[in-house]
Each structure stands twice: as structure tokens, then as C-alpha cells.
Amino acid sequence: MPDEVFIGSIDQGTTSTRFILYDRHTRPIGSHQVEFTQFYPEAGWVEHDPREILESVKVCIAKSLDKATADGHNVDGGLKAIGITNQRETTLVWSKTTGLPLYNAIVWMDARTSSICRRLEKELPGGRTHFQQTCGLPISTYFSAVKLLWLMENVPEVKAAVEKGDALFGTVDTWLIWNLTGGLQGGLHVTDVSNASRTMLMNLKTLEWDKSTLDILKIPQGILPKIVSNSEVIGTVAKGWPIAGVTISGCLGDQHAAMLGQACQKGQAKSTYGTGAFILLNTGEEIVHSGHGLLSTIAFKLGLKGPVNYALEGSIAIAGAAVQWLRDSLGIISSASEIEALALQVESTGGVYFVPAFNGLFAPFWRDDARGVCIGITRFTNKSHIARAVLESMCFQVRDVLDSMHKDAGEKGETKNEDGEFLLRVDGGATVNNLLMQIQADVLGSPVVRPADIETTALGAAYAAGLAVGVWTEDEIFSQEKIKKATMFRPAIDEELRKKKLQSPTKRRKRCNP
């Protein structure tokens, strides 16, 4: 295949959208990123404007094409396909006849559905775990189904559209694909298995919408999209977009895309540090049901006939968002990148511990009533101690999740290197922070591996798209050569100090549960 071949990747995240163009050798040759508005109508509520998201995608594509073309790349002639990756669980409902959203998108971390969750837990015989054997998920504010119920119960326009058969439900991938493929002029209403697995409505074994769940929740199947695999030709970009005529052939939720971008095979785990932090362990073709507060989910399914890889996941609601809070709400730093230098001004937190439970705690605690705390503050405390405590809070949460994973998967469920070490692959914007990565290795007591390209979410979507149109093979995607180019952080503290550090976070998390 000639080198002048390109794959594009739409990476639609919680706080920003980006588009990256890759060449045949997975080198980025053009990219652009746009932040968009976060709406907080009430405490615990988080919303996005679906139309602003669409516009951000269009701008990012156009700017990336311009940059690549200006650098001499023949993108118009060589762009073979695009992949899409997106913030998961974020829920939208729009009108078939107007194409307009009937309400803002309710974001994955939004906690307004707590009363619906409590109601379902009381009504259903299985309580919080009623649907877990079917979909792998507990009843939680996190997942799309309860957000959809809130929209149907509280927004008259949504309720009326559902009753008239005029409503379309989707996560962000569905909204993007419907608009990219024509919208009112024949837009395709689809989602992929990874995003569908986060709605609480898909059967993990059959990969279809679960009829019994839909009946219990009174959600009509007609408003749901068709489920496809992560790597197959889905459709073609319609006129009006900068890449009209290009094939859409990859789609994955962001954490699943990062798994693919990190080439995680059975027994391997990755942690993505973005707005939240998300740790996934590939469990191969076996669904592992957790006894320790983790989620059973899809890792990826590459092609119609490809096997399903499942995963155990621990989702942490607030990671990088805590750094944004330091910047935007407290004014301790003026840019996120400043936190490393500030935290390095002290050798420890000075006894300060921070729990960023702004919207409750996800895995492995699942307490939507938990709230953030910062304890151990004395007259000695300064902003450097608080900055370091915020970094440590991310690492302690990841440790909690990995402890649960080790218990659920056991020794047989984890792959170790030739030195007998379990490696945690890491990615996402926050991993440029070397101090954060060193703290993570120290807290875990095992190595942390950062790839040369930390934007593995966008890369994973590109891999899926390129695989479907023959640009790459699975052997190329899962080559372990990437590890050789990675940066490894090894633990630098002894076991006694590690145990001492881990005792206090356990106590502090108990304090944030009212």
C-alpha cells in the first residue's frame, strides 16, 4: 500500500473535541482541538449543547485538513476512512423530523438521576445489581438508561416525541454518525458495541438490546440505534462536511479506543487519565463478573466476525477535573500544566489528603451521595501541599481499582513481563506530568508504562477504521514493539512507606460518605 494513505480520527471528549490525521505509519500529520462549553444548571448537573459539539467537530476537521495540506500532504486524495471515539454514557434525544436536540446532552458524570436510581433499587427484586448479570453494570447515575428515563419523565418535549415515535436516542457517537451521514437526509442511526455496553440496556452475551430490561424500564426499542461492531464500514460522510464522501469505518467509546491504541490483549491493563480516570483489564473472550465493585464491559469487537474481547473496568469520576477545579474555581494555578512544578516544591503533602468526590464516588465504592473532602490542613499547609494531594488523589483511586481487579481476575487473569511484573499502561493528557506518573508507580508498587504517543484514544479509533479498510492488519496493531519506545516509571519508595501512605487514604474516603 502506498505511503500517501491517511486515516482520520474524531476524538470527541468531555471538555474538548479534536481531529487527528494519521499517515500509514501512524504518525500524526495534522490535528486541531477545540474546547466547548460546560453547563452546570444545578449542583451535580452537567450538560453539553449537542449543536456546539457538532460545530466543534466540523471546525477541527477543517483546521486539521488545512494544516496537513499546508505541510504538503495530499489529504484530499489519500484520506481513506475516519474513526470516531467519544465520551461515553452522555445521553441525547433528538427529533426525527426536525433533527434538533430536544434537550441538552446529559453528561456521563451528571448526578441528577440519583432519585431514579434509588426508586429502581427499591422496586426491583435484585436491588442495585438487578441488571448486572445481563449488562455487567449496577444501577447508577453514571449510565445512559437512567439519564434517558429522566428525560422521558421530566422534559415534556422528549416525552411527547417518544409517544409520537419522533424521538431518536443516542450517545455522542450516535449523534455524530447520524449527522455526518446526512441527518434528515438519510442519516444512519447506529451505535457500536462498546458504547451500547455503557447504556445498561445491552445484553453482554448477545450484543443486542435486552428486551426484558427495556420492558422493565418502559423504554421503546424503536428509539434505540442499531448496534454495530467497532471496526466495519458503517457509512459515508455526507455533503456539507469537509470530508464528504469519506468512509466511516471505526467507532469506539473513548476507553475502549484507548485499549486498542495501547494494544491491550488478554491479561493487560491500561489507565487513561482525562477528566476522569478509567482503568480497564482485557479479560479475553470471557465475561468476568466482579465481586469487588468493578464493571463488566466490552473491550472491543473488531469486525462483524471478529471475537468479542471483554474487560473489567474501574471508572473514576474525577481525575484531571480536579486539576481544572484548582485552576478555575480556586485559582491556585492558571494553567493545568503548572501543577507539576507547584507540587514539586514540597516533598510530601504535609499530611493533607484530598478526595475529589465532587459528584459522588464511582468504582469500587459506588456512592453517589459521597462528597469531596480535604483533610489534614494545618497552619503549615500551603498551596503546594494541596496541589500534591490532588495528584496523589488520582493515584490512590487507581490503586483502589487495581486492587479490586487483582481480586477479581486473579493471577491467571493478568499478564506479567519477563521480570514477573504487572505493567500498567497509561495514556491521556495528564500523563505528561512525570511527577504524577512517578507517584502512581510508587503507590502501586509496580511499573507504569507511558507510550511515545499518549493520545491513544484517537489512535485506537484510527486503528479500528484503518483495519476495516485494509490499511493495517491486526498483527500490526497488536505489535508489542510499542513497549520498547515507551517510558517506564518504576517504584522509588520502599514497601513500608507505601503501606503507611495507603492507610490514610482508606480512612479519608470513609469520611466523604455522609
PDB file of C-alpha atoms in Angstrom, residues 25-138:
ATOM      1  CA  HIS A  25       2.947   4.725   9.879  1.00  0.00           C
ATOM      2  CA  THR A  26       0.518   6.171  12.482  1.00  0.00           C
ATOM      3  CA  ARG A  27       2.385   9.469  12.572  1.00  0.00           C
ATOM      4  CA  PRO A  28       0.073  12.459  13.220  1.00  0.00           C
ATOM      5  CA  ILE A  29       0.316  14.805  10.216  1.00  0.00           C
ATOM      6  CA  GLY A  30      -2.369  17.306  11.175  1.00  0.00           C
ATOM      7  CA  SER A  31      -4.567  17.957  14.194  1.00  0.00           C
ATOM      8  CA  HIS A  32      -6.764  20.572  15.793  1.00  0.00           C
ATOM      9  CA  GLN A  33      -8.526  20.806  19.153  1.00  0.00           C
ATOM     10  CA  VAL A  34     -11.436  22.949  20.355  1.00  0.00           C
ATOM     11  CA  GLU A  35     -12.795  23.295  23.898  1.00  0.00           C
ATOM     12  CA  PHE A  36     -16.549  23.716  24.267  1.00  0.00           C
ATOM     13  CA  THR A  37     -18.945  24.977  26.924  1.00  0.00           C
ATOM     14  CA  GLN A  38     -19.717  23.079  30.124  1.00  0.00           C
ATOM     15  CA  PHE A  39     -23.155  23.880  31.561  1.00  0.00           C
ATOM     16  CA  TYR A  40     -23.894  23.407  35.274  1.00  0.00           C
ATOM     17  CA  PRO A  41     -27.612  24.330  35.665  1.00  0.00           C
ATOM     18  CA  GLU A  42     -27.779  22.981  39.228  1.00  0.00           C
ATOM     19  CA  ALA A  43     -25.435  21.367  41.740  1.00  0.00           C
ATOM     20  CA  GLY A  44     -24.412  17.947  40.401  1.00  0.00           C
ATOM     21  CA  TRP A  45     -25.843  18.621  36.929  1.00  0.00           C
ATOM     22  CA  VAL A  46     -23.557  18.721  33.866  1.00  0.00           C
ATOM     23  CA  GLU A  47     -24.767  19.374  30.314  1.00  0.00           C
ATOM     24  CA  HIS A  48     -23.420  19.987  26.805  1.00  0.00           C
ATOM     25  CA  ASP A  49     -25.032  21.661  23.793  1.00  0.00           C
ATOM     26  CA  PRO A  50     -25.213  18.944  21.077  1.00  0.00           C
ATOM     27  CA  ARG A  51     -25.103  21.575  18.325  1.00  0.00           C
ATOM     28  CA  GLU A  52     -21.941  23.104  19.764  1.00  0.00           C
ATOM     29  CA  ILE A  53     -20.368  19.638  19.778  1.00  0.00           C
ATOM     30  CA  LEU A  54     -21.240  19.222  16.088  1.00  0.00           C
ATOM     31  CA  GLU A  55     -19.756  22.596  15.232  1.00  0.00           C
ATOM     32  CA  SER A  56     -16.569  21.770  17.168  1.00  0.00           C
ATOM     33  CA  VAL A  57     -16.174  18.571  15.119  1.00  0.00           C
ATOM     34  CA  LYS A  58     -16.613  20.470  11.845  1.00  0.00           C
ATOM     35  CA  VAL A  59     -14.059  23.129  12.845  1.00  0.00           C
ATOM     36  CA  CYS A  60     -11.499  20.535  13.983  1.00  0.00           C
ATOM     37  CA  ILE A  61     -11.767  18.564  10.740  1.00  0.00           C
ATOM     38  CA  ALA A  62     -11.408  21.670   8.551  1.00  0.00           C
ATOM     39  CA  LYS A  63      -8.438  23.068  10.512  1.00  0.00           C
ATOM     40  CA  SER A  64      -6.635  19.704  10.548  1.00  0.00           C
ATOM     41  CA  LEU A  65      -7.046  19.307   6.799  1.00  0.00           C
ATOM     42  CA  ASP A  66      -5.700  22.825   6.277  1.00  0.00           C
ATOM     43  CA  LYS A  67      -2.643  22.151   8.436  1.00  0.00           C
ATOM     44  CA  ALA A  68      -1.827  18.826   6.764  1.00  0.00           C
ATOM     45  CA  THR A  69      -2.309  20.294   3.280  1.00  0.00           C
ATOM     46  CA  ALA A  70      -0.121  23.280   4.126  1.00  0.00           C
ATOM     47  CA  ASP A  71       2.614  20.811   5.124  1.00  0.00           C
ATOM     48  CA  GLY A  72       2.460  19.232   1.669  1.00  0.00           C
ATOM     49  CA  HIS A  73       0.303  16.172   2.333  1.00  0.00           C
ATOM     50  CA  ASN A  74      -2.216  15.170  -0.346  1.00  0.00           C
ATOM     51  CA  VAL A  75      -5.005  14.521   2.137  1.00  0.00           C
ATOM     52  CA  ASP A  76      -7.821  15.017  -0.371  1.00  0.00           C
ATOM     53  CA  GLY A  77      -6.510  12.141  -2.471  1.00  0.00           C
ATOM     54  CA  GLY A  78      -5.258   9.910   0.339  1.00  0.00           C
ATOM     55  CA  LEU A  79      -7.851  10.036   3.146  1.00  0.00           C
ATOM     56  CA  LYS A  80      -9.273   6.509   3.142  1.00  0.00           C
ATOM     57  CA  ALA A  81     -11.518   6.482   6.209  1.00  0.00           C
ATOM     58  CA  ILE A  82     -12.261   8.029   9.587  1.00  0.00           C
ATOM     59  CA  GLY A  83     -12.885   6.560  13.005  1.00  0.00           C
ATOM     60  CA  ILE A  84     -14.881   8.060  15.855  1.00  0.00           C
ATOM     61  CA  THR A  85     -14.259   7.869  19.580  1.00  0.00           C
ATOM     62  CA  ASN A  86     -16.338   9.662  22.174  1.00  0.00           C
ATOM     63  CA  GLN A  87     -17.167  10.430  25.774  1.00  0.00           C
ATOM     64  CA  ARG A  88     -19.351   7.531  26.857  1.00  0.00           C
ATOM     65  CA  GLU A  89     -22.759   7.400  28.613  1.00  0.00           C
ATOM     66  CA  THR A  90     -23.522  11.035  27.758  1.00  0.00           C
ATOM     67  CA  THR A  91     -27.146  10.931  26.633  1.00  0.00           C
ATOM     68  CA  LEU A  92     -29.015  12.738  23.847  1.00  0.00           C
ATOM     69  CA  VAL A  93     -32.548  12.657  22.441  1.00  0.00           C
ATOM     70  CA  TRP A  94     -33.418  14.458  19.225  1.00  0.00           C
ATOM     71  CA  SER A  95     -36.317  14.760  16.790  1.00  0.00           C
ATOM     72  CA  LYS A  96     -36.518  12.621  13.642  1.00  0.00           C
ATOM     73  CA  THR A  97     -38.469  15.297  11.825  1.00  0.00           C
ATOM     74  CA  THR A  98     -36.511  18.430  12.745  1.00  0.00           C
ATOM     75  CA  GLY A  99     -33.095  16.931  13.501  1.00  0.00           C
ATOM     76  CA  LEU A 100     -32.853  19.196  16.528  1.00  0.00           C
ATOM     77  CA  PRO A 101     -31.961  18.064  20.051  1.00  0.00           C
ATOM     78  CA  LEU A 102     -34.955  18.053  22.400  1.00  0.00           C
ATOM     79  CA  TYR A 103     -32.760  18.883  25.399  1.00  0.00           C
ATOM     80  CA  ASN A 104     -29.079  19.403  26.121  1.00  0.00           C
ATOM     81  CA  ALA A 105     -26.868  16.325  26.312  1.00  0.00           C
ATOM     82  CA  ILE A 106     -26.766  14.989  29.886  1.00  0.00           C
ATOM     83  CA  VAL A 107     -23.092  14.267  30.596  1.00  0.00           C
ATOM     84  CA  TRP A 108     -21.836  10.963  31.996  1.00  0.00           C
ATOM     85  CA  MET A 109     -20.786  12.470  35.356  1.00  0.00           C
ATOM     86  CA  ASP A 110     -24.173  14.175  35.897  1.00  0.00           C
ATOM     87  CA  ALA A 111     -25.795  13.048  39.181  1.00  0.00           C
ATOM     88  CA  ARG A 112     -29.395  14.312  38.775  1.00  0.00           C
ATOM     89  CA  THR A 113     -30.744  10.778  38.372  1.00  0.00           C
ATOM     90  CA  SER A 114     -29.940   9.651  41.933  1.00  0.00           C
ATOM     91  CA  SER A 115     -33.630   9.623  42.933  1.00  0.00           C
ATOM     92  CA  ILE A 116     -34.482   7.459  39.891  1.00  0.00           C
ATOM     93  CA  CYS A 117     -31.694   5.062  40.888  1.00  0.00           C
ATOM     94  CA  ARG A 118     -32.991   4.826  44.465  1.00  0.00           C
ATOM     95  CA  ARG A 119     -36.522   4.208  43.159  1.00  0.00           C
ATOM     96  CA  LEU A 120     -35.381   1.390  40.866  1.00  0.00           C
ATOM     97  CA  GLU A 121     -33.322  -0.181  43.639  1.00  0.00           C
ATOM     98  CA  LYS A 122     -36.414  -0.300  45.863  1.00  0.00           C
ATOM     99  CA  GLU A 123     -38.786  -1.529  43.149  1.00  0.00           C
ATOM    100  CA  LEU A 124     -36.623  -4.268  41.612  1.00  0.00           C
ATOM    101  CA  PRO A 125     -36.008  -7.571  43.426  1.00  0.00           C
ATOM    102  CA  GLY A 126     -32.298  -7.515  42.637  1.00  0.00           C
ATOM    103  CA  GLY A 127     -31.824  -4.006  44.020  1.00  0.00           C
ATOM    104  CA  ARG A 128     -28.786  -2.133  42.759  1.00  0.00           C
ATOM    105  CA  THR A 129     -27.432  -5.219  40.966  1.00  0.00           C
ATOM    106  CA  HIS A 130     -30.721  -6.210  39.326  1.00  0.00           C
ATOM    107  CA  PHE A 131     -29.415  -5.881  35.746  1.00  0.00           C
ATOM    108  CA  GLN A 132     -25.797  -6.788  36.433  1.00  0.00           C
ATOM    109  CA  GLN A 133     -25.856 -10.353  35.108  1.00  0.00           C
ATOM    110  CA  THR A 134     -27.334  -9.101  31.840  1.00  0.00           C
ATOM    111  CA  CYS A 135     -25.424  -5.884  31.187  1.00  0.00           C
ATOM    112  CA  GLY A 136     -22.491  -6.064  33.619  1.00  0.00           C
ATOM    113  CA  LEU A 137     -23.433  -2.776  35.296  1.00  0.00           C
ATOM    114  CA  PRO A 138     -25.024  -1.739  38.597  1.00  0.00           C
TER     115      PRO A 138
END
